[in-house]
Coordinates of C-alpha atoms and ligand atoms in Angstrom, one line a residue:
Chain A
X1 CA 37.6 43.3 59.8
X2 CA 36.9 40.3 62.1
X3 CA 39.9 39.0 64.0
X4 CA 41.9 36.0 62.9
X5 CA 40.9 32.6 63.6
X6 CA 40.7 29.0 62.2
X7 CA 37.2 27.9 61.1
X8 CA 35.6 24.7 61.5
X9 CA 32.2 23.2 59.4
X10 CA 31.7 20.2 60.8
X11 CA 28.4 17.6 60.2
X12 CA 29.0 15.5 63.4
X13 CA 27.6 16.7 66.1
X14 CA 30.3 14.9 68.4
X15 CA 32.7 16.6 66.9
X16 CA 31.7 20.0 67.4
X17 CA 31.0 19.1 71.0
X18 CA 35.0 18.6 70.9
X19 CA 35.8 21.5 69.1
X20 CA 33.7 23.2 71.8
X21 CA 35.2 21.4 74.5
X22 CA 38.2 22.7 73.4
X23 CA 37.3 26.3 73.7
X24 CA 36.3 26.7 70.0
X25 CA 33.4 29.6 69.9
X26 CA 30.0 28.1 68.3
X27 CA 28.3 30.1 66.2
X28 CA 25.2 29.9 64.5
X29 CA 23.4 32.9 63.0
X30 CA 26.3 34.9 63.9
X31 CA 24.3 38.0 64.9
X32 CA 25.7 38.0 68.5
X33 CA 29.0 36.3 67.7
X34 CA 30.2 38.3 65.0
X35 CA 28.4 41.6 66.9
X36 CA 31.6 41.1 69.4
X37 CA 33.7 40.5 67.3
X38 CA 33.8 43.1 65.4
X39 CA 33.4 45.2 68.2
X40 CA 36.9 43.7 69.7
X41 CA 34.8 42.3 72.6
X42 CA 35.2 38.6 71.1
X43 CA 39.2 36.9 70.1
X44 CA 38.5 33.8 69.8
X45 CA 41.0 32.2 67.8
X46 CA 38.7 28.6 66.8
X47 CA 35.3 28.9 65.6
X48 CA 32.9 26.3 64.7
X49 CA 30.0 27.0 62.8
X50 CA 27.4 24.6 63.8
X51 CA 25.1 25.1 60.7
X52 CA 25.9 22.4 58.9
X53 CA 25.3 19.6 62.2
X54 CA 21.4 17.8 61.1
X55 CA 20.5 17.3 64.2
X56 CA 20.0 20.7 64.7
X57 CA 17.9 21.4 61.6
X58 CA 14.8 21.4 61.2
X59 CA 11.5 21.8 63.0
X60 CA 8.2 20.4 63.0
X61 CA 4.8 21.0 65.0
X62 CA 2.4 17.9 66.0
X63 CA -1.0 18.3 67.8
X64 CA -0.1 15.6 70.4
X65 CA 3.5 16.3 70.7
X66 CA 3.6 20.5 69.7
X67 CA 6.7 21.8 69.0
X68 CA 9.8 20.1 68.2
X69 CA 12.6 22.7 67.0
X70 CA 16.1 22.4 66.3
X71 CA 18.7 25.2 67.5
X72 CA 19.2 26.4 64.2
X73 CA 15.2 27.8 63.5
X74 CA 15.7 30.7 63.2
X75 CA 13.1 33.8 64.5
X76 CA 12.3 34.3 61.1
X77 CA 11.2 30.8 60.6
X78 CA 8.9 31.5 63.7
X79 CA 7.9 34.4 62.3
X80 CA 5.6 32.9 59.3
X81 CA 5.0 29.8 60.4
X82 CA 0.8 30.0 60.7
X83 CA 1.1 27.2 63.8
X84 CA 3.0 29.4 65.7
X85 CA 0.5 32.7 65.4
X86 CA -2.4 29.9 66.4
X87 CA -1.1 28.5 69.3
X88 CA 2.0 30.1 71.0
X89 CA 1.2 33.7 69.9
X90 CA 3.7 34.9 72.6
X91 CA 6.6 33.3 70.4
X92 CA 4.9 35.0 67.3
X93 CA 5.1 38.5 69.7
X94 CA 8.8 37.9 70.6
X95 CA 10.4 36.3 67.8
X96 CA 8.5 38.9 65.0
X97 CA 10.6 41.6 67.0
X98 CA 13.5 40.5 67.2
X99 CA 15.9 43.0 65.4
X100 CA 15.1 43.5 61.7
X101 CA 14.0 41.0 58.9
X102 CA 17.9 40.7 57.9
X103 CA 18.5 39.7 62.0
X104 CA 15.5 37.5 61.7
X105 CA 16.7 35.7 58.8
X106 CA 20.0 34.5 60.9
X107 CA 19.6 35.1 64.2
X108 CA 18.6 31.4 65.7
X109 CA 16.3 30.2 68.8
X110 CA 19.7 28.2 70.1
X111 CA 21.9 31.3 69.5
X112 CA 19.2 33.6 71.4
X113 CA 18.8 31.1 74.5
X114 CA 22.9 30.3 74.5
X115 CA 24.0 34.1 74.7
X116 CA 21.3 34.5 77.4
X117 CA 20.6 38.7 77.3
X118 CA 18.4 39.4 79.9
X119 CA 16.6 41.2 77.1
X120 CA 16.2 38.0 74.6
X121 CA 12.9 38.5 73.0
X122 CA 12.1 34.8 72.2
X123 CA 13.2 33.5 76.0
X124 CA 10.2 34.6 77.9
X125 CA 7.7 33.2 75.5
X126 CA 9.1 29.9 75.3
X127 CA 9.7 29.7 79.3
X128 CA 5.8 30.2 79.8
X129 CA 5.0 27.7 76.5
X130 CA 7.1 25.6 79.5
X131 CA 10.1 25.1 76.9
X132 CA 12.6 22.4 77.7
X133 CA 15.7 22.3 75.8
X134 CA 17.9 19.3 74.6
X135 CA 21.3 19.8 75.2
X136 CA 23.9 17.2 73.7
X137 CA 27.6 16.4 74.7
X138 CA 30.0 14.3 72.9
X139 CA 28.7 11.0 74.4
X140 CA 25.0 11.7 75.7
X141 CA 22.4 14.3 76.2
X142 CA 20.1 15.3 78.7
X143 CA 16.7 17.4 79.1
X144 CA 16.3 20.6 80.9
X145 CA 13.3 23.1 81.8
X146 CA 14.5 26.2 80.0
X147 CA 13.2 28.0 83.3
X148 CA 16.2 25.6 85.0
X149 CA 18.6 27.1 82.2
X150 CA 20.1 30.2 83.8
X151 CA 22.1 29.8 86.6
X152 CA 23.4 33.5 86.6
X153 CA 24.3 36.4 84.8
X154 CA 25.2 34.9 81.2
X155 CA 25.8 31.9 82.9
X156 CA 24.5 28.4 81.5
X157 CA 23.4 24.8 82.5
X158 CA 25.4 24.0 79.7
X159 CA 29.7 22.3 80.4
X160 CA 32.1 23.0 78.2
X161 CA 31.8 20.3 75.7
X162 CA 28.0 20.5 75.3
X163 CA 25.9 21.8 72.6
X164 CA 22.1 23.1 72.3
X165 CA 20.6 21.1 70.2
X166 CA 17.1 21.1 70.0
X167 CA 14.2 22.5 72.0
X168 CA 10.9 21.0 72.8
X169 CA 7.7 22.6 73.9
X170 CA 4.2 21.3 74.7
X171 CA 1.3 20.4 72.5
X172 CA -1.2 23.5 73.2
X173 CA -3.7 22.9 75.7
X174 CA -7.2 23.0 75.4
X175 CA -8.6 27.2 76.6
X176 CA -4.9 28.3 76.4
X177 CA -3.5 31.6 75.3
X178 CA -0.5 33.6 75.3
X179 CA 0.9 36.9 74.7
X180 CA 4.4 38.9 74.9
X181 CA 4.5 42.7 75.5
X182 CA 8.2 44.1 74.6
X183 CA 8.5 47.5 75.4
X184 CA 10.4 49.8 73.3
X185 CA 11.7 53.2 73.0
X186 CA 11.3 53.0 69.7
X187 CA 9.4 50.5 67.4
X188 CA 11.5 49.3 65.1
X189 CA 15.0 47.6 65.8
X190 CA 15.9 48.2 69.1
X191 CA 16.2 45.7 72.8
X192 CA 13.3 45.7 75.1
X193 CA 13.9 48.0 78.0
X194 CA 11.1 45.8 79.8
X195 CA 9.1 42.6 78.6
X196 CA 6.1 40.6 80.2
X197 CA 5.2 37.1 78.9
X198 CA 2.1 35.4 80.0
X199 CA 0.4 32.3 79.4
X200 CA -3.0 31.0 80.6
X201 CA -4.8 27.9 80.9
X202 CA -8.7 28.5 81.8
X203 CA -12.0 26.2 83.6
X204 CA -14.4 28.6 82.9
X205 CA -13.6 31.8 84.7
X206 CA -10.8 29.9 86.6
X207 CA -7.2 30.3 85.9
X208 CA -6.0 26.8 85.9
X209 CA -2.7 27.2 84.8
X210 CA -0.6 30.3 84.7
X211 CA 2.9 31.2 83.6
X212 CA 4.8 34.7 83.5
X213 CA 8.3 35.6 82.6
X214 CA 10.0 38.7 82.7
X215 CA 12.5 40.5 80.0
X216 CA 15.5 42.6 81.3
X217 CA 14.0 42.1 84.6
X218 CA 16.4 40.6 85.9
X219 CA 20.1 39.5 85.5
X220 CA 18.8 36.5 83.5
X221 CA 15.3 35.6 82.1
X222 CA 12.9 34.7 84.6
X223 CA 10.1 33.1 85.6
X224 CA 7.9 34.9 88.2
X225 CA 6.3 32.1 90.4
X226 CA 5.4 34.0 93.0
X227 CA 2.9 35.7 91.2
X228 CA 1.5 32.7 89.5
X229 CA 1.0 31.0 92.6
X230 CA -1.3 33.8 93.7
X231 CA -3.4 33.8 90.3
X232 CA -3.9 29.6 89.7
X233 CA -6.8 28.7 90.9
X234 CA -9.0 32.0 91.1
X235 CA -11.5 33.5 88.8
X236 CA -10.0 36.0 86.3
X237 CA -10.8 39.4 88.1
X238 CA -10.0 42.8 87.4
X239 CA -8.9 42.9 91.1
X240 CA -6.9 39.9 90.9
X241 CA -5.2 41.2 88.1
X242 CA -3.8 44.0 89.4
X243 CA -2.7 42.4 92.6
X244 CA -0.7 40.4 90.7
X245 CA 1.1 43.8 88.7
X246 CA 1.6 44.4 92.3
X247 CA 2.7 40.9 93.6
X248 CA 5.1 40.8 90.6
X249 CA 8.1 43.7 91.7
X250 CA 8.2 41.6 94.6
X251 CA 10.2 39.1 92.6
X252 CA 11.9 41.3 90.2
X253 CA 15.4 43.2 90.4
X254 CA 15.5 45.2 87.1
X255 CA 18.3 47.6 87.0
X256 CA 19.3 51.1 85.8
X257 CA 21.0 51.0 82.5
X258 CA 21.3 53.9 80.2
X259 CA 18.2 52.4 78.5
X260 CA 15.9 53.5 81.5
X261 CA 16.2 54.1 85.2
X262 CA 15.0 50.8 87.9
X263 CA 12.0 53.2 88.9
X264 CA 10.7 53.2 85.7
X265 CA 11.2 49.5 84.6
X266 CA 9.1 48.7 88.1
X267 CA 6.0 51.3 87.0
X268 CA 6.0 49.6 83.5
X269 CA 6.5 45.6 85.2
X270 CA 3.5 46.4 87.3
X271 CA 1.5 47.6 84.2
X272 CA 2.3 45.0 81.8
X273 CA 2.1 42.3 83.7
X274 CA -1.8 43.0 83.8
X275 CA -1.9 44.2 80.4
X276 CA -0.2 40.5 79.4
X277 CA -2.5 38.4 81.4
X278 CA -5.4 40.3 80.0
X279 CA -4.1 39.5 76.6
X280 CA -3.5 35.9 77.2
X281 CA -6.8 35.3 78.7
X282 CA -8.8 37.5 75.4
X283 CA -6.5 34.6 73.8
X284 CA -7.8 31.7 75.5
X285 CA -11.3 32.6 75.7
X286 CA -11.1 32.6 71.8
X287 CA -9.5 29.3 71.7
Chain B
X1 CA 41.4 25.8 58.7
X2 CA 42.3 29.2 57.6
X3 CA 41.5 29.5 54.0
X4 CA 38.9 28.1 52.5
X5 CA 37.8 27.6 48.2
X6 CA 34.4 28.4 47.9
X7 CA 32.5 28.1 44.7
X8 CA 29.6 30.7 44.7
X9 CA 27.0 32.2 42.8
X10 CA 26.6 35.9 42.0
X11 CA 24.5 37.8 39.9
X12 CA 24.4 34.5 38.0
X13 CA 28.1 34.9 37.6
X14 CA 29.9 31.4 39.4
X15 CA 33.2 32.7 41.3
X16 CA 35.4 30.3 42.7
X17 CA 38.0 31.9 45.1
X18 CA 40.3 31.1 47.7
X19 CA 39.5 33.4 50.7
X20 CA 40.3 33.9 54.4
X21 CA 37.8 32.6 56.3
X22 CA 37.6 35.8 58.9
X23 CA 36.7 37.3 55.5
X24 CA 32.6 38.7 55.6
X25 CA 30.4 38.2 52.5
X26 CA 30.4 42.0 52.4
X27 CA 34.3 42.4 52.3
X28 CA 34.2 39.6 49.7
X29 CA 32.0 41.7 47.4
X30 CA 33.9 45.1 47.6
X31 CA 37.3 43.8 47.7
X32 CA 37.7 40.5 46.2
X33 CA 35.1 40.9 43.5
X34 CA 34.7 44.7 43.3
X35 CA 31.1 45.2 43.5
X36 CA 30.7 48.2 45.4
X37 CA 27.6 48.7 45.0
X38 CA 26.7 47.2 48.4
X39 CA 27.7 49.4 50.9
X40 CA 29.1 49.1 54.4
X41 CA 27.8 51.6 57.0
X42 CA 27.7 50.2 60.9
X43 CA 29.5 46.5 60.4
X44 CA 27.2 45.8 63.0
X45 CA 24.1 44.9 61.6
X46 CA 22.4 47.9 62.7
X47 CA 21.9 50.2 59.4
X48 CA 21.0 47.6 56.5
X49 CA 23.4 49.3 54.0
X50 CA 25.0 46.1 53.5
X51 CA 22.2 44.1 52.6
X52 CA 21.9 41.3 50.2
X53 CA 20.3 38.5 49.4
X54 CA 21.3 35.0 49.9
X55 CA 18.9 32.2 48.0
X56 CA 16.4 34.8 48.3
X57 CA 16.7 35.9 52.1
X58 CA 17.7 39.3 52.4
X59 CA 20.9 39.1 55.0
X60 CA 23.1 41.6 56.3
X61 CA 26.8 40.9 54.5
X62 CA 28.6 42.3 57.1
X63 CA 27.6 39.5 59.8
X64 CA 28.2 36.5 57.6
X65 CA 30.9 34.7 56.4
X66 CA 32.1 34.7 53.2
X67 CA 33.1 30.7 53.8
X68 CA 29.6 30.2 54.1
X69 CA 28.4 30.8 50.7
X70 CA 29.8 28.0 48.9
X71 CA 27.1 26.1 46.7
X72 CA 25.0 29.5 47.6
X73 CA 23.3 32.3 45.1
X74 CA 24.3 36.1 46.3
X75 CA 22.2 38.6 44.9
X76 CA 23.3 42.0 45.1
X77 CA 22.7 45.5 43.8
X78 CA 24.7 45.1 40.4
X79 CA 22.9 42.1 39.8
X80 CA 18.6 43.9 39.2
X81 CA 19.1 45.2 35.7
X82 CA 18.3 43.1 33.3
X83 CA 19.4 43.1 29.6
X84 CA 20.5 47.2 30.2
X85 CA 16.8 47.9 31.9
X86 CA 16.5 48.9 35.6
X87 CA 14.2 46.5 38.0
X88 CA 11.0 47.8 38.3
X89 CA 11.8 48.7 41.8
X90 CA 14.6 50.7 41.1
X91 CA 12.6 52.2 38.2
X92 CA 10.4 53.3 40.9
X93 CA 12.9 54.5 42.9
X94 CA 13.9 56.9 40.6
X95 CA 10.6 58.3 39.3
X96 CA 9.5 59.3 42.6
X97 CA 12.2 60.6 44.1
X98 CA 13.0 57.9 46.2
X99 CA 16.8 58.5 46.4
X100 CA 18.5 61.3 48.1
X101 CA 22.6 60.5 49.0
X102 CA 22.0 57.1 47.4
X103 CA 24.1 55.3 50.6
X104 CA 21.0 53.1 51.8
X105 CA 19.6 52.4 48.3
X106 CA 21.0 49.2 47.8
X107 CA 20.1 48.2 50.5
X108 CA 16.7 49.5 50.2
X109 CA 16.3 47.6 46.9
X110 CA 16.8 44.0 48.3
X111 CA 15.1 44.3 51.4
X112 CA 12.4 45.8 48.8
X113 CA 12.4 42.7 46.5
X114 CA 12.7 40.3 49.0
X115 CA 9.6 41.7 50.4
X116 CA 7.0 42.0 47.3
X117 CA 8.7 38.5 46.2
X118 CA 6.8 37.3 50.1
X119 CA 4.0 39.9 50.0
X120 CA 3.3 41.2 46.8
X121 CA 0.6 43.6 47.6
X122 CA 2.1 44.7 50.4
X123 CA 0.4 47.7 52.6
X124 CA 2.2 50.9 54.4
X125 CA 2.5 49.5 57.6
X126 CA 3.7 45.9 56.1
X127 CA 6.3 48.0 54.4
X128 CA 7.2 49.7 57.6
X129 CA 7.3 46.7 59.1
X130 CA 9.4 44.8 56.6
X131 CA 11.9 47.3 56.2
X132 CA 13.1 48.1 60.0
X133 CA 16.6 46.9 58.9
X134 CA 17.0 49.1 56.4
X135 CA 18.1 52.9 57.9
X136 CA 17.8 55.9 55.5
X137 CA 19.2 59.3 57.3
X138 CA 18.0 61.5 54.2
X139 CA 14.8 60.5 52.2
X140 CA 12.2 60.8 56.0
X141 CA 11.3 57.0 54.3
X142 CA 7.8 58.1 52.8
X143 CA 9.0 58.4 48.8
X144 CA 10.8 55.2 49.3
X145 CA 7.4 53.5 50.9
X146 CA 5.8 55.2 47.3
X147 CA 8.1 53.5 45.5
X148 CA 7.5 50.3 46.6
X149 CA 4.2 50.4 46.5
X150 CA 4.8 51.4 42.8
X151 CA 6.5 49.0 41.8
X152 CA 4.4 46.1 43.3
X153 CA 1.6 47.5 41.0
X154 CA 3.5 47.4 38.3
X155 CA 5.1 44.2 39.3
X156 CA 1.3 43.1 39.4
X157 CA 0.4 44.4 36.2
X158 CA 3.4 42.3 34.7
X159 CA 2.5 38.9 35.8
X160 CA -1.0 39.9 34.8
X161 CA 0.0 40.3 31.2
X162 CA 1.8 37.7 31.1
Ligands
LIG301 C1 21.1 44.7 65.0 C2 20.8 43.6 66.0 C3 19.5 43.7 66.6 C4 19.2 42.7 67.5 N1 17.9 42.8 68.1 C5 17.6 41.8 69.0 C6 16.3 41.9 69.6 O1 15.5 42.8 69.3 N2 15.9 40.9 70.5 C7 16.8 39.9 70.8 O2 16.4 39.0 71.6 N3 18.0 39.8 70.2 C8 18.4 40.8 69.3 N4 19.7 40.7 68.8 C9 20.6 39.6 69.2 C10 20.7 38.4 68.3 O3 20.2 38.6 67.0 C11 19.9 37.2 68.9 O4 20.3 36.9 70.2 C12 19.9 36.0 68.0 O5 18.9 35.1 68.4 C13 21.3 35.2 68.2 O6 21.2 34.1 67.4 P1 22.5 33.7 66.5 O7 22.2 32.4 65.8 O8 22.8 34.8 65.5 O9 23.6 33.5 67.6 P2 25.2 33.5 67.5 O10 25.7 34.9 67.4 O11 25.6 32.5 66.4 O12 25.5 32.9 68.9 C14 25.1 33.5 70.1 C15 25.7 32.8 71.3 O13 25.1 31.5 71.5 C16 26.1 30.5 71.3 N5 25.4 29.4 70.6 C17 24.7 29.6 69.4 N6 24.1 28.4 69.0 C18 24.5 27.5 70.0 C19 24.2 26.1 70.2 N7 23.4 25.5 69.3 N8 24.7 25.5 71.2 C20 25.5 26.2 72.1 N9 25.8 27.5 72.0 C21 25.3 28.1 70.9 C22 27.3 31.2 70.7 O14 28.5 30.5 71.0 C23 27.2 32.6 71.2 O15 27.7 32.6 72.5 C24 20.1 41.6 67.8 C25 21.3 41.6 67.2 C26 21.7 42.6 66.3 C27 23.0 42.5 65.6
LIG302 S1 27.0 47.5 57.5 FE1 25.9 45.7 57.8 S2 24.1 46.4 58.8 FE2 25.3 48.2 58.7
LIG303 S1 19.2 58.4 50.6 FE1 20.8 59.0 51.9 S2 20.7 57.4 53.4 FE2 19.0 57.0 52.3

């Protein structure tokens, strides 16, 4: 039985800002929400479900502009959507293994991003697709790198009276790939006790561009720059490679959770975050 | 608000009820229209036991809303038969022993026919794949992966005579 509370539907965006503002919970799929509330974890007494708001419908993919998506698209949608497989195969990785087909079905982008798990599946990918999400508050709205997004431990660039509503990410570039490696205990259903994202951009041999982010790495989702900086610019080497699986624990802090010990998140960082670079370059070479 | 009138769709029957809107689609089922065929095992959207289908997408009951179905089709377990005759997937089901305690069946069955309705020749690892929401502690899942695969060639055959 889920706790009492009073229940609001509303269209206008504005006014769910409010009811936000107010210390209504949003909720969108529900997969998190509901989660905690059932569990006890969650009494909110207002809830606004934000399905019903256009401006956070819909989503649409453009070669010059690439992805335009509102909150509500959900993993599923991501899923089968053939653009997606093409040219941001890490989101296709991440958002394909996310929970179960039911969880996929409800379970939103904006919902995933806005509870902030340091194990969100489709986080990493967007960050190295350089995602930027479009938050709106009753009167304006305002842009911000998703990488710029977590501040702390479940904590948001986001005040109280401001909503996720839509999140943009960059046409793909010419010779770029990407790839997600979630690492499970087991296969089906269950949070990644480590996750690598990568994304490259090549000039011949050269990595022009690169991007990683980690999964449960961290207290929040993560970008590791660090190791970027060393790859951009250098021919693709097997040596280079591994000095960035190396490179990488430098600028990680994962933590011993009854998932897995810290010792063994670093052994599997350092691997994947060669095996995720190697996929993302196979990936751009065949673009 | 606390209540809420919603005017829904189920097995092709249209229900309009006055509910609490803390009330989930599943508890709406069981207790408000007595279809207990869909069953409740986690309430946390772990096991799939609860699973229906909402204009087609298979959902877990016990993480949505009842308040949210108004205007909406709910397909649930009660709701295959047709005209006294099983669905072809539950006909499968049963000829090859794909049933053991019965708990996760309905479940099984509309994850099932959501699936061949987007990939109706589906493979063993799509069916793997396809049905990680759906937890059976009894059957080991291989006779309900024959079943499926059953019934999409008969399912096949069907729109081939047609
Ligand atoms: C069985 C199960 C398995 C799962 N497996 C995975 C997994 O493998 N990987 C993974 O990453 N996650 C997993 N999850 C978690 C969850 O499904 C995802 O985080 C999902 O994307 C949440 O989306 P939602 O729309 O359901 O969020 P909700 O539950 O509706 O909301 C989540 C949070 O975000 C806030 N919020 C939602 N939308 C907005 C918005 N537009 N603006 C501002 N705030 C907003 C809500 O207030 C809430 O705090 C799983 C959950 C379950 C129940
Ligand atoms: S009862 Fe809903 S998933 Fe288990
Ligand atoms: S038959 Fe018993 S849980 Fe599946």
């Amino acid at each position: 039985m889920l706790p009492k509370f009073d229940l609001y539907m509303p269209t206008d965006l504005a006014e769910a800002c409010r009811l936000k503002g107010e210390g209504a919970k949003v909720v969108a799929g529900g997969t998190d929400v509901f989660v905690n509330m059932h569990g006890g974890k969650d009494r909110s007494d207002k809830v606004v479900d934000v399905k019903n708001i256009p401006q956070l419908q819909g989503h649409s993919f453009s070669p010059e502009n690439g992805l335009d998506l509102g909150a509500l698209t959900t993993h599923r949608d991501i899923e089968l959507w053939d653009v997606i497989k093409k040219h941001y195969r890490a989101m296709f990785e991440g958002c394909s293994r996310v929970g179960s087909v039911q969880i996929r079905t409800r379970g939103t982008l904006g919902g995933n991003i806005c509870n902030g798990a340091p194990s969100a599946d489709s986080i990493g990918p967007m960050m190295v697709h350089d995602a930027a999400v479009v938050v709106a508050g009753p009167a304006n709205e305002r842009i911000v790198p998703l990488k710029d997004f977590y501040l702390g431990l479940k904590q948001l660039d986001m005040k109280e009276d401001e909503i996720l509503k839509r999140i943009l990410i960059p046409a793909p570039k010419a010779h770029s790939g990407s790839f997600y490696i979630k690492y499970t205990r087991r296969n089906a259903m269950d949070l990644a006790l480590l996750g690598v994202s990568a994304y490259v951009e090549l000039d011949g041999d050269i990595l022009k561009t690169v991007r990683i982010a980690l999964t449960t790495a961290a207290p929040t989702p993560i970008r590791a720059e660090k190791t970027e900086a060393l790859l951009i610019g250098k021919p693709a080497s097997e040596a280079l490679l591994t000095a960035a699986g190396k490179t990488v624990l430098t600028e990680s802090h994962p933590r011993s959770s009854w998932r897995s010990s810290a010792e063994f998140r670093l052994a599997l960082l350092e691997e994947l975050t060669v095996q995720a670079l190697q996929e993302a370059i196979a990936q751009a070479k065949e673009a | 608000m606390q209540n809420i009138t919603i005017h829904t769709i189920v097995n092709n029957e249209l229900y309009i009820r006055t509910i609490p809107v803390n009330m989930t689609l599943l508890q709406f089922l069981r207790e408000d229209l007595h279809l207990t065929g869909t069953k409740e095992g986690c309430d946390e959207g772990e096991c799939g036991a609860c699973t229906v289908l909402v204009d087609g997408h298979p959902m877990n009951s016990c993480l949505v809303l009842a308040a949210e179905m108004d205007g909406k089709h709910v397909l649930t377990v009660e709701g295959l038969a047709e005209d006294g005759r099983l669905h072809p997937l539950q006909e499968a089901f049963l000829e090859v022993g794909a049933v053991q305690c019965g708990y996760c069946t309905p479940g099984m069955l509309l994850s099932g026919i959501a699936m061949l309705n987007l990939y109706p020749h589906p493979t063993r690892e799509q069916i793997r794949k396809e049905m990680e929401g759906n937890i059976c502690r009894c059957t080991g899942y291989e006779r309900i992966a024959d079943a499926i695969l059953l019934a999409s060639e008969r399912l096949a055959g069907e729109t081939e005579a047609h």
